PDB file of C-alpha atoms in Angstrom:
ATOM      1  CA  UNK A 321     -96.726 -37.057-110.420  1.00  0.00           C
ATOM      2  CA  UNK A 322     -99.921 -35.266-109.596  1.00  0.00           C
ATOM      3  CA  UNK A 323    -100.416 -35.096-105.899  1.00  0.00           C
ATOM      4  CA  UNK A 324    -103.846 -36.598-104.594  1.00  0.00           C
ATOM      5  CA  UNK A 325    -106.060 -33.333-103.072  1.00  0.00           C
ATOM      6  CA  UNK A 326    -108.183 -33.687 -99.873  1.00  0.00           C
ATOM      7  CA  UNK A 327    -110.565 -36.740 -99.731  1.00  0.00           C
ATOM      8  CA  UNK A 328    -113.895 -35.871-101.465  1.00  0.00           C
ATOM      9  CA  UNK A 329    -115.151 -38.961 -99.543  1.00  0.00           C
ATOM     10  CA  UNK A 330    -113.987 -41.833 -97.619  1.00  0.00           C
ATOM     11  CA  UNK A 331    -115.063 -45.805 -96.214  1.00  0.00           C
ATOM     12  CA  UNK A 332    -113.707 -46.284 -92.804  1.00  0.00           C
ATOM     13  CA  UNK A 333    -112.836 -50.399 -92.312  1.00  0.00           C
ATOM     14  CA  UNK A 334    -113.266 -52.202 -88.812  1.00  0.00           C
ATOM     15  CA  UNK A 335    -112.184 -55.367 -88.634  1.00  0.00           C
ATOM     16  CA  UNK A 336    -113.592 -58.347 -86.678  1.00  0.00           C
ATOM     17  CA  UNK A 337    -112.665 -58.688 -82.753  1.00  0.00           C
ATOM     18  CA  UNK A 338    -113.661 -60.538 -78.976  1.00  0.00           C
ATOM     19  CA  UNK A 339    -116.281 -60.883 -77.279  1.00  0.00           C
ATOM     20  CA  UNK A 340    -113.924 -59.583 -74.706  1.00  0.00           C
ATOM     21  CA  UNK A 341    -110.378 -59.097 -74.217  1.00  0.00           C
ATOM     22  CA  UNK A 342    -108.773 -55.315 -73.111  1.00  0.00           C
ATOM     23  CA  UNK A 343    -105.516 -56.436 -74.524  1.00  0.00           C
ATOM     24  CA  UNK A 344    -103.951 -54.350 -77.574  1.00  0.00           C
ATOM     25  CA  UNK A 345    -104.193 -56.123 -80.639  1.00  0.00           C
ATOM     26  CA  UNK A 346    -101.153 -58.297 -81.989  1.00  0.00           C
ATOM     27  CA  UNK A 347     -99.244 -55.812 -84.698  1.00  0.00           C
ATOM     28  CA  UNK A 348     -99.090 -56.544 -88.502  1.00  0.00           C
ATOM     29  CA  UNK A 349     -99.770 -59.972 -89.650  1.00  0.00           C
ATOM     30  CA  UNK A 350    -100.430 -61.683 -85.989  1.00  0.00           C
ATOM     31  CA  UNK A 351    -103.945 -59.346 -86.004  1.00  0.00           C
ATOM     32  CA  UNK A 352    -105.811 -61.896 -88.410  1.00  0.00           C
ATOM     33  CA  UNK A 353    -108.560 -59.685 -88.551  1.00  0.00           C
ATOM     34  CA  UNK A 354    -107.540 -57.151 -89.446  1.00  0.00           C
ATOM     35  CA  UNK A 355    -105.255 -59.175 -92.314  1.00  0.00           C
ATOM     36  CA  UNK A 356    -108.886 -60.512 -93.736  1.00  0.00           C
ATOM     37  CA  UNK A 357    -109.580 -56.848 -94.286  1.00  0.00           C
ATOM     38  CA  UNK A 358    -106.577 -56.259 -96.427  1.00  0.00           C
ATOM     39  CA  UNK A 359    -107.996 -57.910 -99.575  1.00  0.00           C
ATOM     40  CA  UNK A 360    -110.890 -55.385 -99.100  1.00  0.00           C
ATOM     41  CA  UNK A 361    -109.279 -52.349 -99.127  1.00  0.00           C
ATOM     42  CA  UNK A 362    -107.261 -53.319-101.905  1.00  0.00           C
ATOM     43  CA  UNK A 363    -110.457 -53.925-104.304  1.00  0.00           C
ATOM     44  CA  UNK A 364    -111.905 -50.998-102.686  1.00  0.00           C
ATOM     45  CA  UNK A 365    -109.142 -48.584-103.770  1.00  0.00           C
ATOM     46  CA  UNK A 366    -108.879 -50.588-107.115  1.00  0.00           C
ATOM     47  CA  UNK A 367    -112.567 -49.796-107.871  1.00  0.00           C
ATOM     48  CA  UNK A 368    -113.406 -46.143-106.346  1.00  0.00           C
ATOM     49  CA  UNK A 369    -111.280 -43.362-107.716  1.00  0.00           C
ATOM     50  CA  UNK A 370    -108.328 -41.374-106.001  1.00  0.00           C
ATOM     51  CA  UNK A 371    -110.104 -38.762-104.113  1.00  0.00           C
ATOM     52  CA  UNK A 372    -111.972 -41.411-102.011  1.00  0.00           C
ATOM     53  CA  UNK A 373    -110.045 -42.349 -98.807  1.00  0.00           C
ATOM     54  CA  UNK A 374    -110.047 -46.125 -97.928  1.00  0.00           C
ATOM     55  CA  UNK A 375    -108.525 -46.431 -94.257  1.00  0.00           C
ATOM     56  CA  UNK A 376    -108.685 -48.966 -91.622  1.00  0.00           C
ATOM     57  CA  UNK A 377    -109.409 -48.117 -88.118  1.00  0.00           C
ATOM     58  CA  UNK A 378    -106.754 -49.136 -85.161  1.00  0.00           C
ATOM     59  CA  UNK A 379    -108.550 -50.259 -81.853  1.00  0.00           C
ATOM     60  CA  UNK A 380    -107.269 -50.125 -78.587  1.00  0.00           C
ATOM     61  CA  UNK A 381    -108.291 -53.325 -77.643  1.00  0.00           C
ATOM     62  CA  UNK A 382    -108.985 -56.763 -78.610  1.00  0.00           C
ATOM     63  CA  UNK A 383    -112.525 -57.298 -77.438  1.00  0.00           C
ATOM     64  CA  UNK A 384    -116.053 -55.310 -77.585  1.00  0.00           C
ATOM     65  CA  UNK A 385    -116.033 -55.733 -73.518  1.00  0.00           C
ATOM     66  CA  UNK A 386    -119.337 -55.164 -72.307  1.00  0.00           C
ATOM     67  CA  UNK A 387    -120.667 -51.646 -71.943  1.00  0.00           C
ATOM     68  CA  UNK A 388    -117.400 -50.123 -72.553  1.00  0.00           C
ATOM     69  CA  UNK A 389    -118.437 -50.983 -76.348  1.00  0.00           C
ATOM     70  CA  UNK A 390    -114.694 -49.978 -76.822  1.00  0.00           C
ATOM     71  CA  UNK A 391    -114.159 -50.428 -81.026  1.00  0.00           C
ATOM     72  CA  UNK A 392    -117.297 -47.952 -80.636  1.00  0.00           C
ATOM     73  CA  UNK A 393    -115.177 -45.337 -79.116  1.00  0.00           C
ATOM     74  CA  UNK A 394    -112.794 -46.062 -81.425  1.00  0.00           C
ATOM     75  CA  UNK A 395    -114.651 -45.820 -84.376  1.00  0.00           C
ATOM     76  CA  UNK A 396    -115.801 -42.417 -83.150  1.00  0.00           C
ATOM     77  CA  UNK A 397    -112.696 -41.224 -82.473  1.00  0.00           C
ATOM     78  CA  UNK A 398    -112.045 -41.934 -86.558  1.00  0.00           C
ATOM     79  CA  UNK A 399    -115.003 -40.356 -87.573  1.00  0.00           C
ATOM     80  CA  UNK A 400    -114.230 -37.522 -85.654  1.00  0.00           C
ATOM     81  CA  UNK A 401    -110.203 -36.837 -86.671  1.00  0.00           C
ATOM     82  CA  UNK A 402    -111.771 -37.377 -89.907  1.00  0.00           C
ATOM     83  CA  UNK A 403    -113.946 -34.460 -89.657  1.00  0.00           C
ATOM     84  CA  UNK A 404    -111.591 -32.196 -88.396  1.00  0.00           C
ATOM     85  CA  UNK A 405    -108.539 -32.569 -91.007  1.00  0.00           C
ATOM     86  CA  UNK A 406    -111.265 -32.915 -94.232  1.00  0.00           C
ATOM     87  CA  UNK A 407    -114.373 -31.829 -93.606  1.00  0.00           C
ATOM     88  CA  UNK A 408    -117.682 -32.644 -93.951  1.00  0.00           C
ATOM     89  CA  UNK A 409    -117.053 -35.617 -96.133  1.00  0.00           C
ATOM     90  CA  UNK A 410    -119.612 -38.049 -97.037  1.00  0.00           C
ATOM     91  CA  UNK A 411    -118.108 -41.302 -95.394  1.00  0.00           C
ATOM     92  CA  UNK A 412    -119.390 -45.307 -95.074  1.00  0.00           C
ATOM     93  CA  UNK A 413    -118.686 -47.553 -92.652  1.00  0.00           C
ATOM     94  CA  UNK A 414    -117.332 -50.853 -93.690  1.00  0.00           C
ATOM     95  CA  UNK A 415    -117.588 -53.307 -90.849  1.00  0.00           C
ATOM     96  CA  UNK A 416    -116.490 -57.518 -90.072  1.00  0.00           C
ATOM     97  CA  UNK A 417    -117.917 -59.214 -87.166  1.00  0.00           C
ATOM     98  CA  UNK A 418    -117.468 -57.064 -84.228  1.00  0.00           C
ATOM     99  CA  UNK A 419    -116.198 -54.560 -86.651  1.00  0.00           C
ATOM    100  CA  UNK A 420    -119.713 -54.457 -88.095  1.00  0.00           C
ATOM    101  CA  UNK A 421    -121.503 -53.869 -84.781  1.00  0.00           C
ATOM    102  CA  UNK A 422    -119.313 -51.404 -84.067  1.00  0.00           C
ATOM    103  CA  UNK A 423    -119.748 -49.605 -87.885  1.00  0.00           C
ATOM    104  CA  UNK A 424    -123.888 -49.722 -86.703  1.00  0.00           C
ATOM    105  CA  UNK A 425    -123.534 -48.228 -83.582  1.00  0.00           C
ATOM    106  CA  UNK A 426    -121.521 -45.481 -84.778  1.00  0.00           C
ATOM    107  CA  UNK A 427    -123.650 -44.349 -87.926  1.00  0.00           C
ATOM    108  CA  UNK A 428    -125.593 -41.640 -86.042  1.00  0.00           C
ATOM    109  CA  UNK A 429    -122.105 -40.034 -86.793  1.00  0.00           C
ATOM    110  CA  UNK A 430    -122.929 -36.913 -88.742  1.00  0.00           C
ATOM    111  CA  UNK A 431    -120.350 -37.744 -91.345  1.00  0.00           C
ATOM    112  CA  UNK A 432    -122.111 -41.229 -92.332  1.00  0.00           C
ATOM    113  CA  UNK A 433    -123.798 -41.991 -95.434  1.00  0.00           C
ATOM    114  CA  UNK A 434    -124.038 -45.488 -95.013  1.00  0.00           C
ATOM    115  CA  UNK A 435    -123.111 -48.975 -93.594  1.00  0.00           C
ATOM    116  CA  UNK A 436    -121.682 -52.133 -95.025  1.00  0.00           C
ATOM    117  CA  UNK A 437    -121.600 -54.800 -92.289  1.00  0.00           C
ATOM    118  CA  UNK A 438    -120.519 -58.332 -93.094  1.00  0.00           C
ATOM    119  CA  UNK A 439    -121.004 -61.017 -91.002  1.00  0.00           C
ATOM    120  CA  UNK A 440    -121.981 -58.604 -88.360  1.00  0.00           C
ATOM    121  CA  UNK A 441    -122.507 -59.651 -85.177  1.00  0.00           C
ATOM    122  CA  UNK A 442    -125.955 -57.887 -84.265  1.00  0.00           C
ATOM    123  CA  UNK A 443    -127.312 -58.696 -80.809  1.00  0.00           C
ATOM    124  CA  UNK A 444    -130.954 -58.057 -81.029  1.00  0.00           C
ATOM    125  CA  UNK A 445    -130.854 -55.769 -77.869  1.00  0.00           C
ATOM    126  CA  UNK A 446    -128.785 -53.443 -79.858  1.00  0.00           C
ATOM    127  CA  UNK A 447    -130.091 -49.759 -80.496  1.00  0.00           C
ATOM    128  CA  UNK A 448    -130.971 -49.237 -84.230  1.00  0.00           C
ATOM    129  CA  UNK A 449    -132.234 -45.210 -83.642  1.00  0.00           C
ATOM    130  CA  UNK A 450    -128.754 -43.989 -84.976  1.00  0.00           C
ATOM    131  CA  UNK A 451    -129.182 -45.768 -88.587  1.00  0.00           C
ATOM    132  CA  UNK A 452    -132.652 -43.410 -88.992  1.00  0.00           C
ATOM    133  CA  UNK A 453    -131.758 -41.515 -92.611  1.00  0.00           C
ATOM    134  CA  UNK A 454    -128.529 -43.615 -93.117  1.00  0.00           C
ATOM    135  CA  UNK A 455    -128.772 -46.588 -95.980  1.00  0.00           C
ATOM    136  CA  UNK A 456    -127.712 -50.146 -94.188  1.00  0.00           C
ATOM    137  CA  UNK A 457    -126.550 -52.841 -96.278  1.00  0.00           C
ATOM    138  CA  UNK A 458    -125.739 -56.299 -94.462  1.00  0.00           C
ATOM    139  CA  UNK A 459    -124.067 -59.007 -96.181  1.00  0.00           C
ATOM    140  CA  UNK A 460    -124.574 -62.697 -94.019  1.00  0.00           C
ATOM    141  CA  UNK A 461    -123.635 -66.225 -95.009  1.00  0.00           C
ATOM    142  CA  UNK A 462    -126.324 -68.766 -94.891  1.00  0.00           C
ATOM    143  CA  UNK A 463    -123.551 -70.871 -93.213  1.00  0.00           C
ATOM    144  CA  UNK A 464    -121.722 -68.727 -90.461  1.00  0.00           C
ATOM    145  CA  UNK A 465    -121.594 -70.697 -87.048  1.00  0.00           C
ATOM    146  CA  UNK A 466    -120.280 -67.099 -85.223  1.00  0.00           C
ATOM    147  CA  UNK A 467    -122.578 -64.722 -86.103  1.00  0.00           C
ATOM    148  CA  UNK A 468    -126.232 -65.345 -86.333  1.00  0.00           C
ATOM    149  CA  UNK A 469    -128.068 -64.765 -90.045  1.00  0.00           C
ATOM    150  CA  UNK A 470    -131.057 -64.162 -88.434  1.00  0.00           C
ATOM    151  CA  UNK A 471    -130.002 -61.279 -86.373  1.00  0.00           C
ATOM    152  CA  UNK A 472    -128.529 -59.552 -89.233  1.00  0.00           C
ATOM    153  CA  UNK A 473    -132.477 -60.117 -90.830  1.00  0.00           C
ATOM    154  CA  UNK A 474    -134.069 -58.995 -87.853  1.00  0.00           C
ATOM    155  CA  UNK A 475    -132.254 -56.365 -87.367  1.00  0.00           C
ATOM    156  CA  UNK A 476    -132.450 -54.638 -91.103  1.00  0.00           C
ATOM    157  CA  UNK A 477    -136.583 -55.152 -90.581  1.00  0.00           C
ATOM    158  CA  UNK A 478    -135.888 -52.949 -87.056  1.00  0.00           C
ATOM    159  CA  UNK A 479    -134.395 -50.698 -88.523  1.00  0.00           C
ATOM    160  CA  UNK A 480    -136.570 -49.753 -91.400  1.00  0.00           C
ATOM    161  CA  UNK A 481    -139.334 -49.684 -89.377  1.00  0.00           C
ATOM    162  CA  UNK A 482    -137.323 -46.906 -87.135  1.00  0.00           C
ATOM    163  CA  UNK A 483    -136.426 -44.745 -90.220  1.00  0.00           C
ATOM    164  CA  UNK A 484    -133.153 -46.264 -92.039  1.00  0.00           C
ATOM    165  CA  UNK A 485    -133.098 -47.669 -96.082  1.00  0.00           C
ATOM    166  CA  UNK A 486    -131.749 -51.095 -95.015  1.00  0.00           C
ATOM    167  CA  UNK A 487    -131.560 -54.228 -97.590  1.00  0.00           C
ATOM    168  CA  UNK A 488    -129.925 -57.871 -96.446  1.00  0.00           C
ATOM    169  CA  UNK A 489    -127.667 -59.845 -98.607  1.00  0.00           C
ATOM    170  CA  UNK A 490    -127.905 -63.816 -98.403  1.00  0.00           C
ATOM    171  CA  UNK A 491    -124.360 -65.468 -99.454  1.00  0.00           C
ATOM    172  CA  UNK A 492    -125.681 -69.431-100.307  1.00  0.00           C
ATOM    173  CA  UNK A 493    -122.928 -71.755 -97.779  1.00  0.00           C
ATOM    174  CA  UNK A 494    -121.006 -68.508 -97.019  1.00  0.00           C
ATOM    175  CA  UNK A 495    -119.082 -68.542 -93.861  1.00  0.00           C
ATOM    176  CA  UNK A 496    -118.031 -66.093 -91.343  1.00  0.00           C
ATOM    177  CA  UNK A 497    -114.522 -65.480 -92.633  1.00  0.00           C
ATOM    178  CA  UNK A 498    -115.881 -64.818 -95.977  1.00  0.00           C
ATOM    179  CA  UNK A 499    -113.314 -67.695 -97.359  1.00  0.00           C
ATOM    180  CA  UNK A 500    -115.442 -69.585 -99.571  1.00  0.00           C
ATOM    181  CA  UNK A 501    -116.934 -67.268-102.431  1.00  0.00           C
ATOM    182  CA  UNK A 502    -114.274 -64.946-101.487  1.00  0.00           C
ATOM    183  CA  UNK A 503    -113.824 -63.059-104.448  1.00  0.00           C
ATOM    184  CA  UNK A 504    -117.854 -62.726-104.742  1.00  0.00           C
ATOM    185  CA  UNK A 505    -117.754 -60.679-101.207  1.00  0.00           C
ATOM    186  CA  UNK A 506    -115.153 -58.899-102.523  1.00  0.00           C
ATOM    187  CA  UNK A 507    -116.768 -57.739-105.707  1.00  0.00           C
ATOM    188  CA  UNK A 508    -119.897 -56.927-103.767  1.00  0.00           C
ATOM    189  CA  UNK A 509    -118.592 -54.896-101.360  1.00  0.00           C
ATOM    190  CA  UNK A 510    -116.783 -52.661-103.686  1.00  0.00           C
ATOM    191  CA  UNK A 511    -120.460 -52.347-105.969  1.00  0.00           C
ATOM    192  CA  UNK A 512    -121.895 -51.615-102.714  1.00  0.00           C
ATOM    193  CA  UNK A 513    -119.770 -49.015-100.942  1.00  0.00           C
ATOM    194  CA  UNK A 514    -119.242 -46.982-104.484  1.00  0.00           C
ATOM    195  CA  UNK A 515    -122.946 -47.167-104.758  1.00  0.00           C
ATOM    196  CA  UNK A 516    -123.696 -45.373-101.484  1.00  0.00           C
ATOM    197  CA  UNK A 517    -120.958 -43.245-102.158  1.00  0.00           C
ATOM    198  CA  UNK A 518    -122.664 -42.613-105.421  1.00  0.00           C
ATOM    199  CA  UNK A 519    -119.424 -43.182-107.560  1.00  0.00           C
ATOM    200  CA  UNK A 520    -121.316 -45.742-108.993  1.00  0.00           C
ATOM    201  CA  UNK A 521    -125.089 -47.430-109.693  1.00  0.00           C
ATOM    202  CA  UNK A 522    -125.685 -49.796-106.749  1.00  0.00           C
ATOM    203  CA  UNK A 523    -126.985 -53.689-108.137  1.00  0.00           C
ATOM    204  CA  UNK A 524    -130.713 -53.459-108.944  1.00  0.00           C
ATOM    205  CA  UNK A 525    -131.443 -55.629-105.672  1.00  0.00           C
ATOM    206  CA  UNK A 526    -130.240 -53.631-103.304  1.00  0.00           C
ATOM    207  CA  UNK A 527    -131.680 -50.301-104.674  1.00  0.00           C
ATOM    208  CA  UNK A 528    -134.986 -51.906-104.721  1.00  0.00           C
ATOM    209  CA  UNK A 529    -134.611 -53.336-100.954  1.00  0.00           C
ATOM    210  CA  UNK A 530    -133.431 -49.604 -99.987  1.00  0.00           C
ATOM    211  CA  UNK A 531    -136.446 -47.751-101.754  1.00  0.00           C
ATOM    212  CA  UNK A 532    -138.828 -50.201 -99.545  1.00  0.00           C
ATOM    213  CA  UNK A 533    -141.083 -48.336 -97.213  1.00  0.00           C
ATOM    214  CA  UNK A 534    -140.710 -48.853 -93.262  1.00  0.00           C
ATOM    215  CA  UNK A 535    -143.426 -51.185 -92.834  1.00  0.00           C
ATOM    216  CA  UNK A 536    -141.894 -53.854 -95.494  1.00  0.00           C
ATOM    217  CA  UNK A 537    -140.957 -57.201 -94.029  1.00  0.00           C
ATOM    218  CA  UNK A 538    -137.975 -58.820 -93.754  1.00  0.00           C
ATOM    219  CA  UNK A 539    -138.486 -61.110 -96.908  1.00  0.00           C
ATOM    220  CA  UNK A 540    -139.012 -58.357 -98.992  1.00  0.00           C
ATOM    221  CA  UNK A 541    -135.840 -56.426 -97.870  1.00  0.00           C
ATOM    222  CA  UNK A 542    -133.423 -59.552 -98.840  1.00  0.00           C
ATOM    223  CA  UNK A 543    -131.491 -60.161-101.947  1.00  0.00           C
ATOM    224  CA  UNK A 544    -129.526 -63.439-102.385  1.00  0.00           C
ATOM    225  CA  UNK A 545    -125.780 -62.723-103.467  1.00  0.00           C
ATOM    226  CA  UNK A 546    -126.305 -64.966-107.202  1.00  0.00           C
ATOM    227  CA  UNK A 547    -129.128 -62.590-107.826  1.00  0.00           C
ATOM    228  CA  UNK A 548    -127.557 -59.476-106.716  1.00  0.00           C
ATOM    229  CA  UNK A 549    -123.796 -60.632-108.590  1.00  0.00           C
ATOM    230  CA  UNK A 550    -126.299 -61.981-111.521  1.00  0.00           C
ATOM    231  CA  UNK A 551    -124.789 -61.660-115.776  1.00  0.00           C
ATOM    232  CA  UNK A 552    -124.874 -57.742-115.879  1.00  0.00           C
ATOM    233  CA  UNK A 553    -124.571 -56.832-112.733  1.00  0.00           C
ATOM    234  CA  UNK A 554    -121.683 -56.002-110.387  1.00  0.00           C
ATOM    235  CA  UNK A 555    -118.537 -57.915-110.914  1.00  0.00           C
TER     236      UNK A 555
END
């Protein structure tokens, strides 16, 4: 068998997480977030070919905690081993929850392309001056009692306005652990992530939404998941 070379490319995963809690997360299948990621990764290697690198990062605690903004540092830390064992690799961000703040905050990496965040928990005091030149795609159920829509909306408007190509995806009654519709967010992530890896066209939508100049509202930078997974498109 033909031994895979070095990555050409590669989507980083952070799962969901706390508030706050400095404990290590629970190992293997106790660490539910990180299981919901599993059925990600799997499409995600299923649909982008061998020489991209699908990994999950490992936190060294539970929670976000504050200021310490610890899955930050981890994510970082990723990024960064990353760089130094294959180069300088175009790489997006795929981000849950916490995971998904922590995927923005980190994108002023110089190795990221781009950011998937779903469900992302996006406090609107949050910096968006590290997304300038990096394409942000959020992906937020109209239902989700954890993380607020809105803030994912608000915060893709910011963000254009400071310099990033940012588009918002509306899942009709989707909720925060992506249960119902599930194999919808699956197929859109994977049509996402290979499109800003440019393995493959991204859906119409979204490439529309990205191409939108900084001033465009938030109305006009939002795609609704039936229209974006429409007969013809992704999935």
């Amino acid at each position: 068998m033909t031994q895979p070379g070095p990555p050409e490319a590669a989507v980083l995963l952070l799962h969901g997480g706390r508030e706050t809690g400095l404990g290590v997360p629970p190992p293997g299948p106790f660490n539910l977030p990180a299981v919901r990621m599993r059925p990600f990764a799997r499409v995600l290697r299923g649909a982008l070919p061998r020489e991209v690198l699908v990994r999950a990062v490992r936190y060294g605690h539970r929670g976000w905690n504050g200021d310490r903004a610890d899955p930050l540092h981890d994510a970082v830390r990723a990024l960064d081993v990353l760089r130094r064992t294959a180069g300088e690799i175009p790489v997006v961000l795929l981000g849950h929850s916490m995971g998904g703040r922590a995927a923005l905050a980190a994108a002023g990496h110089p190795l990221v392309r781009g950011v998937v965040g779903l469900a992302p928990w996006c406090p609107p005091g949050d910096r968006t001056g590290q997304l300038a030149g990096r394409d942000v795609v959020l992906v937020h159920g109209t239902d989700d009692r954890v993380t607020n829509p809105a803030d994912s909306r608000a915060l893709t408007e910011r963000a254009r306005k400071g310099g990033a190509r940012t588009c918002l995806v509306t899942v009709p009654g989707g909720d925060h652990a992506m249960l119902r519709r599930a194999g919808a967010w699956h197929r859109l992530t994977a049509a996402l992530v290979a499109g800003l890896l440019d393995r493959a066209p991204l859906p119409g939508p979204v490439a529309e939404a990205l191409r939108l100049p900084p001033g465009a509202t938030a109305d006009e930078g939002t795609a609704d998941l039936d229209r974006v997974l429409r007969p013809g498109g992704p999935g």
